[in-house]
Short mmCIF file of C-alpha atoms in Angstrom, two decimals:
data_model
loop_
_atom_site.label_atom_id
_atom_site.label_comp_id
_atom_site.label_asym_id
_atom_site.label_seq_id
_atom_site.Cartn_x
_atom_site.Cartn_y
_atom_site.Cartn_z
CA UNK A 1 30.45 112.66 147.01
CA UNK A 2 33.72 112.90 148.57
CA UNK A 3 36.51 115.35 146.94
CA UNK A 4 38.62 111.65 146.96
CA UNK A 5 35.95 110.36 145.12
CA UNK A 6 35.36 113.61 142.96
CA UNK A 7 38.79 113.48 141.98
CA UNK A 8 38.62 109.99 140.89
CA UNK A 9 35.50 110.46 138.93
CA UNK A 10 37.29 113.40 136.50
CA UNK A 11 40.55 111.37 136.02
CA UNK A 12 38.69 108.38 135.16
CA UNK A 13 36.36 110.42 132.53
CA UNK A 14 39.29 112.35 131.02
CA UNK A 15 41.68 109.11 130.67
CA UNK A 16 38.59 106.56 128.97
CA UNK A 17 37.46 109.73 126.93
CA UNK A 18 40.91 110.55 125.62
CA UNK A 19 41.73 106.79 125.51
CA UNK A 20 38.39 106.19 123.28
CA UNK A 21 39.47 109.04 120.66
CA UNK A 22 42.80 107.69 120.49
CA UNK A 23 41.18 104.09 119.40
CA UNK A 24 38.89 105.27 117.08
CA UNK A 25 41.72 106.73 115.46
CA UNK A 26 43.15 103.70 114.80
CA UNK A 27 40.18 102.30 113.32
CA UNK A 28 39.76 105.15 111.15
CA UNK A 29 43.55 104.55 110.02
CA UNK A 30 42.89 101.02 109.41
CA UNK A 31 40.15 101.07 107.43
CA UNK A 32 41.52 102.45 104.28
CA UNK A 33 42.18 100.41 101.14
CA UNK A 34 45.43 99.93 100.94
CA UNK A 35 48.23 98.17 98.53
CA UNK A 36 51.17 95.84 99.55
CA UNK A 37 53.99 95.95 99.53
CA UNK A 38 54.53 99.17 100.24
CA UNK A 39 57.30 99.66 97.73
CA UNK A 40 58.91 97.66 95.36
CA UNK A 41 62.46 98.65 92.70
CA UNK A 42 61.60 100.58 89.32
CA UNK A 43 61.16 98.16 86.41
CA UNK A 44 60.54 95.45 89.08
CA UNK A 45 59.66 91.86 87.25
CA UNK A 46 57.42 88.77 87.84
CA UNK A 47 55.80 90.55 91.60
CA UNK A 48 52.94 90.51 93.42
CA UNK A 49 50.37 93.19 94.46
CA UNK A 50 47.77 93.03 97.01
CA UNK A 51 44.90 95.04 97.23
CA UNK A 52 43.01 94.70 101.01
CA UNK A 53 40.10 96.08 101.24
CA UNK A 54 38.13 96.22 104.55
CA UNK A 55 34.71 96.77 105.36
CA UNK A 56 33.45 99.70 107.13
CA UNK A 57 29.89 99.52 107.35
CA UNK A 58 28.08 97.44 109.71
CA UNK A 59 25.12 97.68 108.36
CA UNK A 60 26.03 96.75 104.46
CA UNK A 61 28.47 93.97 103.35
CA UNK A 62 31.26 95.29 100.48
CA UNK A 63 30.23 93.41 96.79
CA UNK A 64 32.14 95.25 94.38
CA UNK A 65 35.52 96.37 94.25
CA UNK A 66 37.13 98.09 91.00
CA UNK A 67 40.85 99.14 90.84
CA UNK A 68 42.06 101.76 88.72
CA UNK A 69 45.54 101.33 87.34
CA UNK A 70 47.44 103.79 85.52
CA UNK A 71 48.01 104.07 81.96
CA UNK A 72 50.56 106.57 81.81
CA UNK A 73 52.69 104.19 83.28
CA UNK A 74 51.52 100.88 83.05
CA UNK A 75 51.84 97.70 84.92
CA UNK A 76 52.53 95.19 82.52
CA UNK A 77 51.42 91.24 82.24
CA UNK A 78 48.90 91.50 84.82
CA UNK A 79 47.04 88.58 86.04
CA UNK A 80 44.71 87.95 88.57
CA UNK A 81 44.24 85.26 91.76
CA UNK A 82 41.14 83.56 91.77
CA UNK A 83 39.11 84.33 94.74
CA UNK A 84 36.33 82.08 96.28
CA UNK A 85 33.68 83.41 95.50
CA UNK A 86 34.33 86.52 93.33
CA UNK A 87 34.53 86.95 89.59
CA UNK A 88 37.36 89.14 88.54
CA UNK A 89 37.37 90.68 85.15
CA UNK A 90 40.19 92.66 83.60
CA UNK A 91 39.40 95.58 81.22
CA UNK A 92 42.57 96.52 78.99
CA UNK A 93 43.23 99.64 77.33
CA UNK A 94 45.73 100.61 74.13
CA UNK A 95 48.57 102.67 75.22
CA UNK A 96 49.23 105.97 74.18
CA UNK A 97 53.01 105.27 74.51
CA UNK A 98 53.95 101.98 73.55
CA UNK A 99 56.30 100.04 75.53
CA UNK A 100 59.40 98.49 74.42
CA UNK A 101 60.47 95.47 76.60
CA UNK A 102 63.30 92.65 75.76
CA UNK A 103 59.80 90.47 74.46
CA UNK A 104 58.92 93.32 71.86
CA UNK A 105 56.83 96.38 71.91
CA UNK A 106 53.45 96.33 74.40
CA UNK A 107 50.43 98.46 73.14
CA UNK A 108 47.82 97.49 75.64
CA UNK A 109 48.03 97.01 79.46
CA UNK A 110 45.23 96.73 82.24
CA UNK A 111 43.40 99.92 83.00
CA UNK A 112 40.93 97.88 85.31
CA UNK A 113 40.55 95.10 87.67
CA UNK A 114 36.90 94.32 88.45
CA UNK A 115 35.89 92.14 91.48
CA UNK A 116 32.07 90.66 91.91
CA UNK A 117 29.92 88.42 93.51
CA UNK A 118 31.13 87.70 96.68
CA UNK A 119 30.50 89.77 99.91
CA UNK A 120 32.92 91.28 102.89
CA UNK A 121 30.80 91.83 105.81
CA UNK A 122 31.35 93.84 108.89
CA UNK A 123 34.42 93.53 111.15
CA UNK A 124 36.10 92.00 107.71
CA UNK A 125 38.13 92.33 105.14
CA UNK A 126 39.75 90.65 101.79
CA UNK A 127 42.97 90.33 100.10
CA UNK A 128 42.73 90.73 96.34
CA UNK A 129 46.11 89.54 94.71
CA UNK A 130 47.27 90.44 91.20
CA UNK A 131 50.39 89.50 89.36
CA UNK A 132 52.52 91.48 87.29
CA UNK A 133 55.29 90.87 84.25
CA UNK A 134 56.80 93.93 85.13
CA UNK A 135 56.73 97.58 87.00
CA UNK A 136 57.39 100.97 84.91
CA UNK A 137 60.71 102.44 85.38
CA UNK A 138 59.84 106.07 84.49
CA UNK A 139 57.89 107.03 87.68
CA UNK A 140 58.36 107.45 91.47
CA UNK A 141 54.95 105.93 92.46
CA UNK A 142 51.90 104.38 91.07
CA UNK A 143 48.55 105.39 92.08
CA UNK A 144 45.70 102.50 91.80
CA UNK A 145 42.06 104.64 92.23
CA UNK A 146 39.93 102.33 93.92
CA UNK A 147 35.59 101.67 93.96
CA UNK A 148 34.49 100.06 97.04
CA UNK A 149 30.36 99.56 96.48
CA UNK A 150 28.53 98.26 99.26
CA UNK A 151 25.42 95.98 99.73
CA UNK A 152 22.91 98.87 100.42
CA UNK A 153 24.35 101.04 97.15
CA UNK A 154 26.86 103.37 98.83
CA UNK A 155 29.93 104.09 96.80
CA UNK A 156 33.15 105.36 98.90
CA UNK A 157 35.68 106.63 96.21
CA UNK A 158 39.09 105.89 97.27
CA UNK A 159 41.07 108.38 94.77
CA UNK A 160 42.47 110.77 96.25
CA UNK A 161 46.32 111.39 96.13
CA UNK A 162 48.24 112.90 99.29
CA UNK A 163 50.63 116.22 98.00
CA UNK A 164 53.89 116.95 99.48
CA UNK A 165 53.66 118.55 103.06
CA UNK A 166 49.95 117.90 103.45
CA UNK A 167 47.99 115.56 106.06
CA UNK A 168 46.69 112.41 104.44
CA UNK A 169 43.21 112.97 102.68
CA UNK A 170 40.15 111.79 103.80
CA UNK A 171 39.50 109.10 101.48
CA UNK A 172 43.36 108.18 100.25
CA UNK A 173 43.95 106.08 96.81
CA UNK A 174 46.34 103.30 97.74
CA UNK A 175 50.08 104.15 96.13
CA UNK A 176 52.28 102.45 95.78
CA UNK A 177 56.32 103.73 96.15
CA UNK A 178 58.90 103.10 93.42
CA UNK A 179 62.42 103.46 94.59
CA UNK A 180 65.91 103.18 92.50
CA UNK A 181 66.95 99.07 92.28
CA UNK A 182 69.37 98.28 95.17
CA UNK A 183 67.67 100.54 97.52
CA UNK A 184 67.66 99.10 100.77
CA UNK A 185 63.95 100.37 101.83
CA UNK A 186 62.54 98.45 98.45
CA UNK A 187 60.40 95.78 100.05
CA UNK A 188 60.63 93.50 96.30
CA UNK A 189 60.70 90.32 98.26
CA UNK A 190 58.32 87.81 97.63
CA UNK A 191 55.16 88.03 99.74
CA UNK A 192 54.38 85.96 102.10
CA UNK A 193 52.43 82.71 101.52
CA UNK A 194 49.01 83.48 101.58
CA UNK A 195 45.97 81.49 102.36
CA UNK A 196 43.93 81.50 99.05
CA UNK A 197 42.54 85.05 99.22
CA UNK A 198 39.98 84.00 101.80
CA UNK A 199 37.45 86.71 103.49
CA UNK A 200 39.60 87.22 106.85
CA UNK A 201 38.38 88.76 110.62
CA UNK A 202 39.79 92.22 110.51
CA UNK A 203 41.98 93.14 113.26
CA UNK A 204 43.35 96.07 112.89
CA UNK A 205 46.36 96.51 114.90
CA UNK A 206 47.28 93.33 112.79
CA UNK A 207 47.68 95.07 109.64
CA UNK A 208 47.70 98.77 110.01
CA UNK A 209 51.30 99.96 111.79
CA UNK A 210 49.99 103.33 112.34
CA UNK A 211 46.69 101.65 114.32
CA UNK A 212 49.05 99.72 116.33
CA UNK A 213 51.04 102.99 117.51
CA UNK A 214 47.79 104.79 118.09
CA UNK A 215 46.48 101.88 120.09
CA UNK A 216 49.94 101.86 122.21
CA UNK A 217 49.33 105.68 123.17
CA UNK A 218 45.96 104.54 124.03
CA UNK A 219 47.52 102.54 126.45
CA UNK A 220 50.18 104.74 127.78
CA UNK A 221 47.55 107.33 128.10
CA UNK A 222 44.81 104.99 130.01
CA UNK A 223 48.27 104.55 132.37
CA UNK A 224 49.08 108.23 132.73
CA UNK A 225 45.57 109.04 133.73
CA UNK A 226 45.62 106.27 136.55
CA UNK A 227 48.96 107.34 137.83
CA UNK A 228 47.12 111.08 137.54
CA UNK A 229 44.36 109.88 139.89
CA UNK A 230 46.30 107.67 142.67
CA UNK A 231 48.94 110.97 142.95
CA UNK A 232 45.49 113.16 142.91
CA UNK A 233 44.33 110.59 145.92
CA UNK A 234 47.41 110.70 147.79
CA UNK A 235 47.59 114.62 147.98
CA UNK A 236 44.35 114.72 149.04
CA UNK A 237 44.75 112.21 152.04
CA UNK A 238 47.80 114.38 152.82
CA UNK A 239 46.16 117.85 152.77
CA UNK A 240 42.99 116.34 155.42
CA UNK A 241 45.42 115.09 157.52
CA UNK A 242 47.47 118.14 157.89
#
């Protein structure tokens, strides 16, 4: 093989291995369950939360989903979408701090949303949708602890919470921010129209920001390596001829 050719060879290697890591990356960011909005104001009213779960087996389709929601600081009036094909059953728990709103005192709130029966197979994911009265005012965030049970008995616990400083765990429990009313990075809008809470073809750089930049450096670094090689080429031309 020719050193032109040798040359070639390494740059190619080192750009589609270091390309490759970059993209499974961004799958691995995508594939968390997450909430959305990201954020929405303290003591919030009459909002929308929605759970997406993706699958990421693909050998074993997703058929249970159970999301943990906090007592200490309850989400009040919740109520669920219907979803084709899944049953959804909401477990409700007695407060240990009652809750005085301007429609009287609340003793119970949702602990537990429940989804069966239906199936998210490889390459997918769904939207689960839940309603809310209203948001507590007394924290910065909510944490929602989250099953995800797959066709072939696996369990992948999504419950743990990110502290201050660190990288994000392994196996994240989708949070959700609460900022001060009037703050102009609360995202309280309403959410977009949706299309019934169908089973949809995952893409990730469609719903993941952080996969989307990883994928770009992908890119850039599938580039560099090319421009790497053709200057590697050029100096070697140059150095035979001289």
């Amino acid at each position: 093989m020719s050193a032109t050719r040798r040359t070639l060879h390494r740059a190619a290697t080192v750009t589609a291995v270091t390309a490759a890591s970059v993209l499974v990356a961004a799958g691995v960011a995508a594939a968390h369950v997450t909430v959305h909005p990201e954020s929405y104001a303290k003591g919030a009213t009459d909002g929308v939360l929605t759970f997406r779960v993706p699958n990421e087996e693909n050998t074993a389709a997703t058929t249970k989903v159970q999301v943990y929601l906090p007592t200490d600081h309850p989400v009040l009036g919740v109520l669920v979408t219907p979803q084709d094909g899944w049953t959804a059953k909401v477990t409700t728990t007695k407060l240990k701090t009652p809750v005085k709103t301007d429609d009287g005192t609340i003793t119970e709130a949702a602990s537990e949303i429940t989804w069966t029966g239906g199936k998210i197979g490889a390459g997918q994911y769904q939207d689960f949708d839940v309603a809310f009265g209203q948001l507590p005012e007394d924290t910065d965030q909510l944490t929602f602890k989250t099953l995800q049970t797959y066709s072939d008995g696996k369990v992948v616990r999504w419950i743990e919470e990110a502290q201050s400083g660190d990288d994000e765990p392994e196996n994240p429990a989708p949070t959700l921010k609460l900022t001060a009313a009037g703050d102009d990075a609360t995202e309280s809008a309403a959410p977009a129209a949706k299309t019934g809470g169908k089973t949809a073809t995952a893409a990730a750089d469609s719903s993941d920001s952080t996969a989307r930049g990883l994928g770009i450096a992908g890119l850039i670094v599938g580039a560099l390596g090319l421009a790497a090689a053709a200057f590697a080429v050029v100096r070697t031309r140059g150095g035979a001829r001289s």
